[in-house]
Amino acid sequence: MEMEIIQGVITAVVFQNYDNGYCVLRLKTQADQQITVVGTIPLPTPGERLMVTGKWSNHSSYGPQFEAEFLERLMPQTSSEILSYLSGRVIKGIGPKFAARIVDRFGENTLQIMERQPERLAEVAGISLSKAKAIGEEFRLQVGLRHLMEFFALHQLSAELAVKAYKLYGENTIELMYDDPYLLMDPGLDAPFGAVDQFAISLGIAGDDPRRIEAGILFELRYNLTAGHSFLPQDKLIAATGQLLSVSTDAVQLRLEALLESQRLISRQLAGITVTYLPELYEAEVSSSRRLLELAAFPHRAAAGLDKMLRIAAEESGVRYSEQQEAAIRAAAQSGLLLVTGGPGTGKTTIINGILSMFDQMGVRCMLAAPTGRAAKRMTEVTGRDASTIHRLLEAGIDPASGDLVFVKDESNPLKADAIIVDEFSMVDIQLLYALIRAIPGKCRLILVGDPDQLPPVGPGFPFSDMLRSNVLPTVRLTEIFRQAQESLIVMNAHRVNQGQMPQLRDVKHDFFFLNARSEEEVGAIIAGLCTTRLPERMGIPPEQIQVLTPTKKGLAGTISLNKMLQAKLNPPAPNKRERAFGDFIFREGDRVMQIRNNYDILWKKTDGSTVGTGIFNGDVGIVRAVDPAMEQLTVVFDDREVDYDFTQLSELEPAYAMTVHKSQGSEYRAVILAAWNGSPYLLNRSILYTAITRARELMIIVGREDTVAAMTQNGKVGRRYSGLKLHLQQKGE
């Protein structure tokens, strides 16, 4: 069909996707007709005037609609249009009441006043001079942001990216993009390289442009951080960049030298190989190694009466320490640094409680921390003492000027503690270790507890494994499985898997079961039955205490499919349940959801109203308490904290009826159900099976194929990570 141009005023916004700008709206044309317009129209507002270029189509369910391909925003012209526009709360601080007052005062000149003479808004009753200036600033921001979003949409870049770029670069964003479009890959924006590269080429950047090649080199290093690499061998970096950009390795080598000369990258020799670091990763590895060695070498004198303290600690906990446990507690009293490692059932929690008792007797102030909120909560439960996430301990936040992650606690403002114990330390990456190390005061003791056989950190490096394998730091390795733990098939099967032996699947008298499924569809059906009837009715385990895990997101046995199926079974639609569609999922009141990225600035309040604070972190799980379409927000309760999410923030949430094994790290659940079906060998490995089993406290059920379980057990290959911490430790911090 031929392209047409239609001009009109938005009368209603039927649907909008805040992530990509797609929307469905009603437009009143110049011919006084109401039509439906669909397309990428970021942040539409009733009362706005649009000039839309597109073509007509006929939707099977919704009838004729105009598909917008290009558009131009025309600000409202008449007083009534301006009133409708401002009444839609497009500008913070202006609702229908103030909109009417402002338009009554300034009429058709209202928008010009807001943009050019905002202080005149103070002529309106109820608007102070400071509020008038704030309204003017907000209006200019909205106009500029909409213009940028349209520019980005024209080049297939997301509306979300436009918002981030505008916050960082302001009104000059478009000019900066023409100068260097690869700025969109800077930290804080983190746009996909493919999209930015296509954008740059559309702006006339040549394939061998130095800006493009340097951006490609930096992209390769940053992208490989997500694969766990702290650095890349230089020859591999050059080859990968050349292949990515379809340019010669000589051209890449030339730009790599320029980046090294400008100190945007660092080159070093490690084990006879030339490697390339991003500066912040090199600093993290070298400085962490030096500080760890300093802590380990600090001469803490043995406390007087240590034997008596040990007896008191044992009496308080009602246990008799094994030789390994007693050695760990003694070492904690005399060492500036101690690594404690062991699998399930080896008594790591008993050791933590023993160390705490001893520190109490010594007058040592101790802080407890863990990498995730769930792990910190579990640490609190088993010790009876407050534990926090490492991020909260360090008072993490976002620098409003740069958008970078910053920590209030560092070497100039250290933690006020004599000792710090961190549990689940295998989850900590090199950058978080560096942040923690920087905040530890000079004479403080540091005890790190974990299991390196679990999955490695999501971020770069594998510090706990490197520290253990360096063999230069004080370490206690727990190998004895206690009698009570030996009675648990969960514990014994975890150790069997870790040793490459097939778990016992035929014993139906214990706490570990295997249910065979003949198809991927049957995996979902069995899991649904377990969650809705079999476990709640036969074993008294309510659905909210059951966690479904799976290695993958895709397929019928992946998180996407399982979450939709479990939501339909456990929290179906109802007249009294409000909901909000976002992406491929419908968030509904009563849903179990998970925060999937660290948000250091989001506000929360205690459910009893006693305290307010900031920060919700990756892996935190909560329940959707309310969906408010009028306020365009969704409220989630995380344990005792309540958080309001603007609909534009819903990309930070995922359903959590089912989650990947990676996302479950650091958590413990009363019952775990693992979906085990065919898939990528990269995901079907021993570490994932071992980690899944060790998440279960009372009951572990595997649903799927026995040969898949066997394949996971046999696949002990863990992807090699390029990490230099072990070598830096062995080379005395060099």
Short mmCIF file of C-alpha atoms in Angstrom, two decimals, residues 370-373 375 378 390 423-430 432 449-452 454-464 618 662-667 691 695 721:
data_model
loop_
_atom_site.label_atom_id
_atom_site.label_comp_id
_atom_site.label_asym_id
_atom_site.label_seq_id
_atom_site.Cartn_x
_atom_site.Cartn_y
_atom_site.Cartn_z
CA ALA A 370 27.56 -12.57 51.93
CA PRO A 371 27.38 -11.83 48.19
CA THR A 372 23.56 -11.92 47.85
CA GLY A 373 20.57 -10.93 49.94
CA ALA A 375 22.81 -15.73 51.33
CA ARG A 378 20.55 -17.44 55.56
CA ILE A 390 28.77 -7.05 50.62
CA ASP A 423 30.19 -16.66 53.51
CA GLU A 424 29.54 -18.09 50.02
CA PHE A 425 32.74 -16.43 48.88
CA SER A 426 32.96 -18.54 45.72
CA MET A 427 30.36 -16.17 44.23
CA VAL A 428 32.58 -13.09 44.60
CA ASP A 429 34.30 -11.78 41.45
CA ILE A 430 37.60 -9.91 41.32
CA LEU A 432 33.90 -7.03 44.31
CA VAL A 449 34.23 -19.23 53.68
CA GLY A 450 33.07 -21.02 50.54
CA ASP A 451 32.96 -23.98 48.21
CA PRO A 452 35.01 -23.53 45.00
CA GLN A 454 30.14 -24.57 42.96
CA LEU A 455 29.59 -22.37 39.92
CA PRO A 456 32.13 -19.58 39.45
CA PRO A 457 31.11 -15.93 39.88
CA VAL A 458 28.96 -14.25 37.26
CA GLY A 459 31.57 -11.48 36.99
CA PRO A 460 35.23 -11.72 35.96
CA GLY A 461 37.81 -13.90 37.68
CA PHE A 462 37.42 -16.69 40.23
CA PRO A 463 39.17 -15.18 43.28
CA PHE A 464 38.33 -17.89 45.82
CA ASN A 618 20.56 -9.01 41.78
CA HIS A 662 23.16 -19.67 38.22
CA LYS A 663 20.57 -17.33 39.73
CA SER A 664 20.02 -19.66 42.72
CA GLN A 665 23.62 -19.45 43.95
CA GLY A 666 23.92 -18.40 47.56
CA SER A 667 20.32 -19.41 48.31
CA THR A 691 25.21 -26.38 42.74
CA ARG A 695 20.55 -25.53 47.18
CA ARG A 721 38.96 -18.28 32.84
#
